[in-house]
Tab-separated table of C-alpha atoms in Angstrom:
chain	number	residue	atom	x	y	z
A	1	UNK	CA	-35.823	92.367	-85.024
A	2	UNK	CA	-37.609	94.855	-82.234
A	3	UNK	CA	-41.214	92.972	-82.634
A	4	UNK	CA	-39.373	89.880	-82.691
A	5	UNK	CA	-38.081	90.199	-78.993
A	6	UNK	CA	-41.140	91.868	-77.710
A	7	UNK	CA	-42.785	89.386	-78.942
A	8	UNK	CA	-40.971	86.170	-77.534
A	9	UNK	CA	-41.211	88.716	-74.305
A	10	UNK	CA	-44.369	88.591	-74.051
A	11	UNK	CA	-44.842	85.320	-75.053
A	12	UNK	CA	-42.220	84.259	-71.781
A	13	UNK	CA	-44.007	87.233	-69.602
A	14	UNK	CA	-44.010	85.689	-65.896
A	15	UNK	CA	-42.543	81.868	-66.469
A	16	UNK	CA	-39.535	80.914	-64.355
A	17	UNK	CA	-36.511	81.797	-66.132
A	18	UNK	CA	-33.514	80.578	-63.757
A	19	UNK	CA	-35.320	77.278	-63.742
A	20	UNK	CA	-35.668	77.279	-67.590
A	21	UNK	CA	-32.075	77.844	-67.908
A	22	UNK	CA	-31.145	75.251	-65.080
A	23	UNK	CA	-32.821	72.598	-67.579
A	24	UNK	CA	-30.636	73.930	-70.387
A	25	UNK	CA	-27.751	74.085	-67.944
A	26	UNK	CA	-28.142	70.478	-67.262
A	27	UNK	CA	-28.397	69.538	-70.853
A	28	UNK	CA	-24.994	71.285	-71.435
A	29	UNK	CA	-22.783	69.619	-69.332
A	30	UNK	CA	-24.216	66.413	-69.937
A	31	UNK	CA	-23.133	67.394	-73.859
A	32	UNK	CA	-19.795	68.661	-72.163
A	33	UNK	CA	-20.798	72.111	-74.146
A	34	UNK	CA	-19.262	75.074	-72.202
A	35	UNK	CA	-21.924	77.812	-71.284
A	36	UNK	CA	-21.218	81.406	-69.954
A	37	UNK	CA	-22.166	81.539	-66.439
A	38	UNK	CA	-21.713	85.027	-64.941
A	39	UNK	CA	-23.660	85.434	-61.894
A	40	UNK	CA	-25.807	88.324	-61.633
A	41	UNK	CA	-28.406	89.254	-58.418
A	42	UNK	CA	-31.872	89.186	-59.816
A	43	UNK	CA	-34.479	90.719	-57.738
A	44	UNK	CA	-37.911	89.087	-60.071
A	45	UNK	CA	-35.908	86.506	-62.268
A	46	UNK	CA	-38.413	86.288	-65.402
A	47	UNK	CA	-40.655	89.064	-64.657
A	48	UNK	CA	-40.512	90.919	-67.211
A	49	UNK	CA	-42.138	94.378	-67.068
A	50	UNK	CA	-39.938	96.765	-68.003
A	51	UNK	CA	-38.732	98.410	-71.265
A	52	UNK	CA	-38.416	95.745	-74.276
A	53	UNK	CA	-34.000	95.810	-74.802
A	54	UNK	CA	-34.070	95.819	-71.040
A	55	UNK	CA	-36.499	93.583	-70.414
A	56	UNK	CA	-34.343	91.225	-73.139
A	57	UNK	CA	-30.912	91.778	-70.774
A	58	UNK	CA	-32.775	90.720	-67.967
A	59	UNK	CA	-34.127	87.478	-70.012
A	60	UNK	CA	-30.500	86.596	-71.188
A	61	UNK	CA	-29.351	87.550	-67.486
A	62	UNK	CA	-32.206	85.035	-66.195
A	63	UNK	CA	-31.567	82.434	-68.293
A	64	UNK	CA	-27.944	82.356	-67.799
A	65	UNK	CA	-28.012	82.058	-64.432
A	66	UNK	CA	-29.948	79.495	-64.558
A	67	UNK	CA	-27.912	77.528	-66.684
A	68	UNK	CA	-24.760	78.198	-64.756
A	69	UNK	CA	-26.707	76.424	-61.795
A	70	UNK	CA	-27.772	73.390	-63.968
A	71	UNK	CA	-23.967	73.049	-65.356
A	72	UNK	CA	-22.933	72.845	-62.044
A	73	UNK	CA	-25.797	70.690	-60.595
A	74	UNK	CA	-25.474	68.232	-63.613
A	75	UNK	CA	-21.472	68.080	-62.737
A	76	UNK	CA	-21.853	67.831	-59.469
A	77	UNK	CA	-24.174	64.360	-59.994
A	78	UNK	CA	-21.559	63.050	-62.375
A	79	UNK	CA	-18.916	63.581	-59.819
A	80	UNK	CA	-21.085	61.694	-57.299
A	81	UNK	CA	-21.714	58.831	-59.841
A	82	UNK	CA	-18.078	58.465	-60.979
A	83	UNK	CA	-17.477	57.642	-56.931
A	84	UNK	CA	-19.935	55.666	-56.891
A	85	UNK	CA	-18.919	53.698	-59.783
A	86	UNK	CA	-15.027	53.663	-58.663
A	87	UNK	CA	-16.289	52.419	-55.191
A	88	UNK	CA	-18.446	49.292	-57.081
A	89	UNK	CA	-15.420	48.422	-58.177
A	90	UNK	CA	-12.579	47.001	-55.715
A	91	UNK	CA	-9.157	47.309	-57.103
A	92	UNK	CA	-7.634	43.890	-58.616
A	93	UNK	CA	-4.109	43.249	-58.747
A	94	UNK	CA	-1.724	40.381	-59.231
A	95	UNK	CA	1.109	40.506	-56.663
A	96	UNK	CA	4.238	37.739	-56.443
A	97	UNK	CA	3.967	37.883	-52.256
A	98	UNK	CA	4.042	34.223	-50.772
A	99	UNK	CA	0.788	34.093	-48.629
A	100	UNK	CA	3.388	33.514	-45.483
A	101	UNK	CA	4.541	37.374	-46.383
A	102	UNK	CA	1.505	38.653	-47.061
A	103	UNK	CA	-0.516	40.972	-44.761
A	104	UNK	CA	-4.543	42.379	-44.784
A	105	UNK	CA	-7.872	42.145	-44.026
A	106	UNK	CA	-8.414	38.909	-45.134
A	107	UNK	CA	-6.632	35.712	-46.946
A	108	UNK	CA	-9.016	33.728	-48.888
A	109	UNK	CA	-7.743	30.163	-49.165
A	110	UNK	CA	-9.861	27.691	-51.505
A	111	UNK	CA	-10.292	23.984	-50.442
A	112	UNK	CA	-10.742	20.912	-52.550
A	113	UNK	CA	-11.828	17.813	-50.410
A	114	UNK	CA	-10.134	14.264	-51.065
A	115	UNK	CA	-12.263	10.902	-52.148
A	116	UNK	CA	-13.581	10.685	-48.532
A	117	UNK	CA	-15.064	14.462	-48.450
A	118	UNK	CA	-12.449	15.299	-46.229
A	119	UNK	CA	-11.064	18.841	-46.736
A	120	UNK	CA	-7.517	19.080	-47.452
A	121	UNK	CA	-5.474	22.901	-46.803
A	122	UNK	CA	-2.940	21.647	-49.845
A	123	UNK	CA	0.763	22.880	-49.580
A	124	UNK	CA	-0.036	26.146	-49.023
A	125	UNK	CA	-2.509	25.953	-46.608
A	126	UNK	CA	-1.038	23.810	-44.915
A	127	UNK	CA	2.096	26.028	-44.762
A	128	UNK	CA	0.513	28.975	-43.480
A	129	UNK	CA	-1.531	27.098	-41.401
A	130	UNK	CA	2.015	26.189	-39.610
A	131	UNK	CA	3.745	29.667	-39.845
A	132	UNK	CA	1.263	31.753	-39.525
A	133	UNK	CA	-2.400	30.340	-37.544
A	134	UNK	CA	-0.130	27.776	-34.962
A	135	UNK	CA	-2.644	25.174	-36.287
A	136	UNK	CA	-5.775	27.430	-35.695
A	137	UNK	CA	-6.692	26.587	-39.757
A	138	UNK	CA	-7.141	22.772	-39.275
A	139	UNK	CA	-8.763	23.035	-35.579
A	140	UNK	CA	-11.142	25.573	-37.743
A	141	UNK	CA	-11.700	22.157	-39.932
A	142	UNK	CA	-11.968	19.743	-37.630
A	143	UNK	CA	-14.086	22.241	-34.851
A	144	UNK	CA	-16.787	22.857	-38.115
A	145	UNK	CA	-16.771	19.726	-39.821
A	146	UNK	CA	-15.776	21.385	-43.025
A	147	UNK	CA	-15.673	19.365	-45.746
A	148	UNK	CA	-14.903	21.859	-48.362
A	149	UNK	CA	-18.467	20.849	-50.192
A	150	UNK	CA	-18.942	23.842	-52.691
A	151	UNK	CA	-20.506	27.410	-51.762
A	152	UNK	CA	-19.501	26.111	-47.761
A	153	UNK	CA	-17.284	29.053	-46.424
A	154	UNK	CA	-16.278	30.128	-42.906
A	155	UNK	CA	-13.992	32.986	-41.723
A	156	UNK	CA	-11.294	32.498	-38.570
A	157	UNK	CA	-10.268	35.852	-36.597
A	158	UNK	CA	-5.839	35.538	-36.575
A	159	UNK	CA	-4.950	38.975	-35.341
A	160	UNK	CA	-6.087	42.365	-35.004
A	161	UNK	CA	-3.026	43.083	-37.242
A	162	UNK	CA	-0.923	41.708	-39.606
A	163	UNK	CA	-2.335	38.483	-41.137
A	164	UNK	CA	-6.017	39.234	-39.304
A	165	UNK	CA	-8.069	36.635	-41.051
A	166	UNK	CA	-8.693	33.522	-43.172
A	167	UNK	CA	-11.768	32.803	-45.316
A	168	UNK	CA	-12.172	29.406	-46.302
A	169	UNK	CA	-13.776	28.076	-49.383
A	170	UNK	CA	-15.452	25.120	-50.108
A	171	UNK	CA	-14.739	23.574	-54.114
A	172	UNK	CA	-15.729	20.334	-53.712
A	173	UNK	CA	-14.087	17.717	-55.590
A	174	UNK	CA	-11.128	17.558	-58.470
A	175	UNK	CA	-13.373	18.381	-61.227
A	176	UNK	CA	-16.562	19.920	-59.513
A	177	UNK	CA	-15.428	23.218	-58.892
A	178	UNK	CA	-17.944	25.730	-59.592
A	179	UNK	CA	-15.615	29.416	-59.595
A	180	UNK	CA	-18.265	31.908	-60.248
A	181	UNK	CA	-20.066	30.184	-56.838
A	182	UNK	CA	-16.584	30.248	-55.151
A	183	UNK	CA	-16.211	33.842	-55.672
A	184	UNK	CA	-19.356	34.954	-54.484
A	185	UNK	CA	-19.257	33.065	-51.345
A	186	UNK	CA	-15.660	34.608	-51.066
A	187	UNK	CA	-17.524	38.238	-51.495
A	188	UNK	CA	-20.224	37.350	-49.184
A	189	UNK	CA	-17.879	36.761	-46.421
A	190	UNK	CA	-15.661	39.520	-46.990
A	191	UNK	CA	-18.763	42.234	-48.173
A	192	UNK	CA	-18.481	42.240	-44.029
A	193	UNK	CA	-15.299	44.061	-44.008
A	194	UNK	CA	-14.678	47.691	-44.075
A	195	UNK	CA	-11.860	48.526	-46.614
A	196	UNK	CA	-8.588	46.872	-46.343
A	197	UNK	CA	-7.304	44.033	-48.577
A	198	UNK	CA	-8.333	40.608	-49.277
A	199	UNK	CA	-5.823	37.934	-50.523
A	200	UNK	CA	-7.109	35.011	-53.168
A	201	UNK	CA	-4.689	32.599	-52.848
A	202	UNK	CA	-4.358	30.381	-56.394
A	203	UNK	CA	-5.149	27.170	-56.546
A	204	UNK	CA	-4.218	24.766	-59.457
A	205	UNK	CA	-6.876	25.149	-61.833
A	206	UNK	CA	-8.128	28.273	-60.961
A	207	UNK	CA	-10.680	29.815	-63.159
A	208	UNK	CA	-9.531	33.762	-62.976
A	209	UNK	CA	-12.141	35.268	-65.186
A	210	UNK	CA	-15.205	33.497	-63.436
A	211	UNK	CA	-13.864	33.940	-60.054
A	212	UNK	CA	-12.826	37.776	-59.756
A	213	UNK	CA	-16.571	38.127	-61.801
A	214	UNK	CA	-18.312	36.948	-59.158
A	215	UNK	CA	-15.932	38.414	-56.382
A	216	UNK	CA	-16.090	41.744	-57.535
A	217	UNK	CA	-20.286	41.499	-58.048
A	218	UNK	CA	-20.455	40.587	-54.532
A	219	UNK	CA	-18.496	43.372	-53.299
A	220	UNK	CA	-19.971	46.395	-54.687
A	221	UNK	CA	-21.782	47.418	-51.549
A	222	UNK	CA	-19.000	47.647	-49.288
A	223	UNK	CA	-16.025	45.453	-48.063
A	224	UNK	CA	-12.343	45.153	-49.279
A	225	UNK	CA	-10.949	47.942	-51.600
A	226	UNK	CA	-8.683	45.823	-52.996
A	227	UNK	CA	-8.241	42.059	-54.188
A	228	UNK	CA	-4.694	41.013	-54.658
A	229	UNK	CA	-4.040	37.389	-56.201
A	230	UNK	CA	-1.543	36.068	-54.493
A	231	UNK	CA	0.961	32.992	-55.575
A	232	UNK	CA	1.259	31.549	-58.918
A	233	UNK	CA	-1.703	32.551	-61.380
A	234	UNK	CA	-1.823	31.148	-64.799
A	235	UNK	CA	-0.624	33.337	-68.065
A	236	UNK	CA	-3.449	35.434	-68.915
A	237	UNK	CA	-4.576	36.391	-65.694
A	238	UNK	CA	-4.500	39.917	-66.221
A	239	UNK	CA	-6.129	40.043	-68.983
A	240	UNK	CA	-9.112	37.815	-67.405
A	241	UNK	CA	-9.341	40.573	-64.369
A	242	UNK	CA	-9.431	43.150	-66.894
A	243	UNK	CA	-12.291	41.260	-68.532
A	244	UNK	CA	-13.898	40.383	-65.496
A	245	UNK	CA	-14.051	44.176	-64.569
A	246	UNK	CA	-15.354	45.661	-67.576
A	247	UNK	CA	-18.204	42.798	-67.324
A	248	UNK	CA	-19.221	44.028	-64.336
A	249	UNK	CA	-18.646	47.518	-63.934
């Protein structure tokens, strides 16, 4: 066994050894494998020039080190990535609030326009446009000339709390609706944010799956940390956000 170790010795004679066993360090926790890491003070890590069982200590020593370092340098970048990959991913939840009740960041109300391409806030809208804006929702209308064509979206300032704005989207016509393009002009207008909640408002004929998709694309640079869909969403809703997350993340 002697030659055997003087011989890988000398074969290793002057090569890095904490760095060797960084590498190996890394590959370990990536394999979730636990490795010894004692820390020991080395004053030539892989130099080794002394007698051949010592010189084999100080190898081991080396080497372990050095993997204790990759271990905890490979953790530490899968501890940055899982945050990463939590924060790509705004929190969806189905809530029974009435939009009049409901506070945030942002409400997100979704507009159909009538046979003349005139927008039209619906019953809810048009409720919280009376309870909540004093009318500042239809003067946002009428000011713009919104006509609620598809991908068209504007945000309205209410309050700095409370209620403190309303996105409006533009669907278009009974029947033209395009979700996935409603969702990301949702997220582009909200992407502006900085944490918070955002309110989706349903709609009859919402499509939940397409929608949150494209919301939750849109948002994975920054803006709401949560998306709450608010009102009366369709049986299988929660499974369509849980599909609509897994497709994304």
């Amino acid at each position: 066994l002697k030659p055997l170790v003087n011989a890988a010795l000398q074969l290793l004679n002057g090569m890095e050894l904490v760095p060797l066993g960084c590498a190996i360090g890394s590959r370990a926790a990536l394999a979730s494998k636990p490795v010894a890491s004692p820390v020991h003070r080395l004053s030539a890590p892989g130099k080794v020039q002394v007698a051949p069982w010592r010189s084999a200590s100080t190898f081991m020593k080396s080497l372990m080190v050095g993997a204790a370092a990759g271990i905890s340098r490979e953790r530490t970048r899968q501890c940055i990535r899982s945050k990463l990959q939590r924060r790509a991913c705004a929190d969806v939840r189905l809530t029974t609030t009435r939009p009049d009740l409901w506070d945030g960041a942002a409400m997100v109300l979704f507009l159909r326009a009538d046979a003349d391409d005139v927008a039209q806030l619906g019953r809810v809208g048009s409720y919280l446009d009376k309870v909540a804006t004093n009318g500042a929702i239809q003067k946002l209308v009428d000011d713009t000339g919104f006509t609620a064509k598809p991908g068209t979206v504007h945000m309205l300032k209410v309050s700095d709390r409370g209620l403190q704005r309303v996105v409006i989207v533009g669907l278009g016509k009974q029947g033209d609706e395009d979700w996935k393009l409603a969702g990301s002009k949702a997220a582009e207008v909200l992407s502006q944010l900085e944490g918070g909640s955002a309110g989706l408002v349903c709609i009859d004929g919402v499509q939940v799956q397409s929608l949150v998709k494209a919301a939750l694309a849109g948002l994975q640079k920054g803006g709401p940390e949560t998306l709450e869909l608010l009102g009366a969403y369709p049986a299988g809703s929660g499974e369509a956000i849980e599909s609509a997350k897994a497709a994304v993340l």
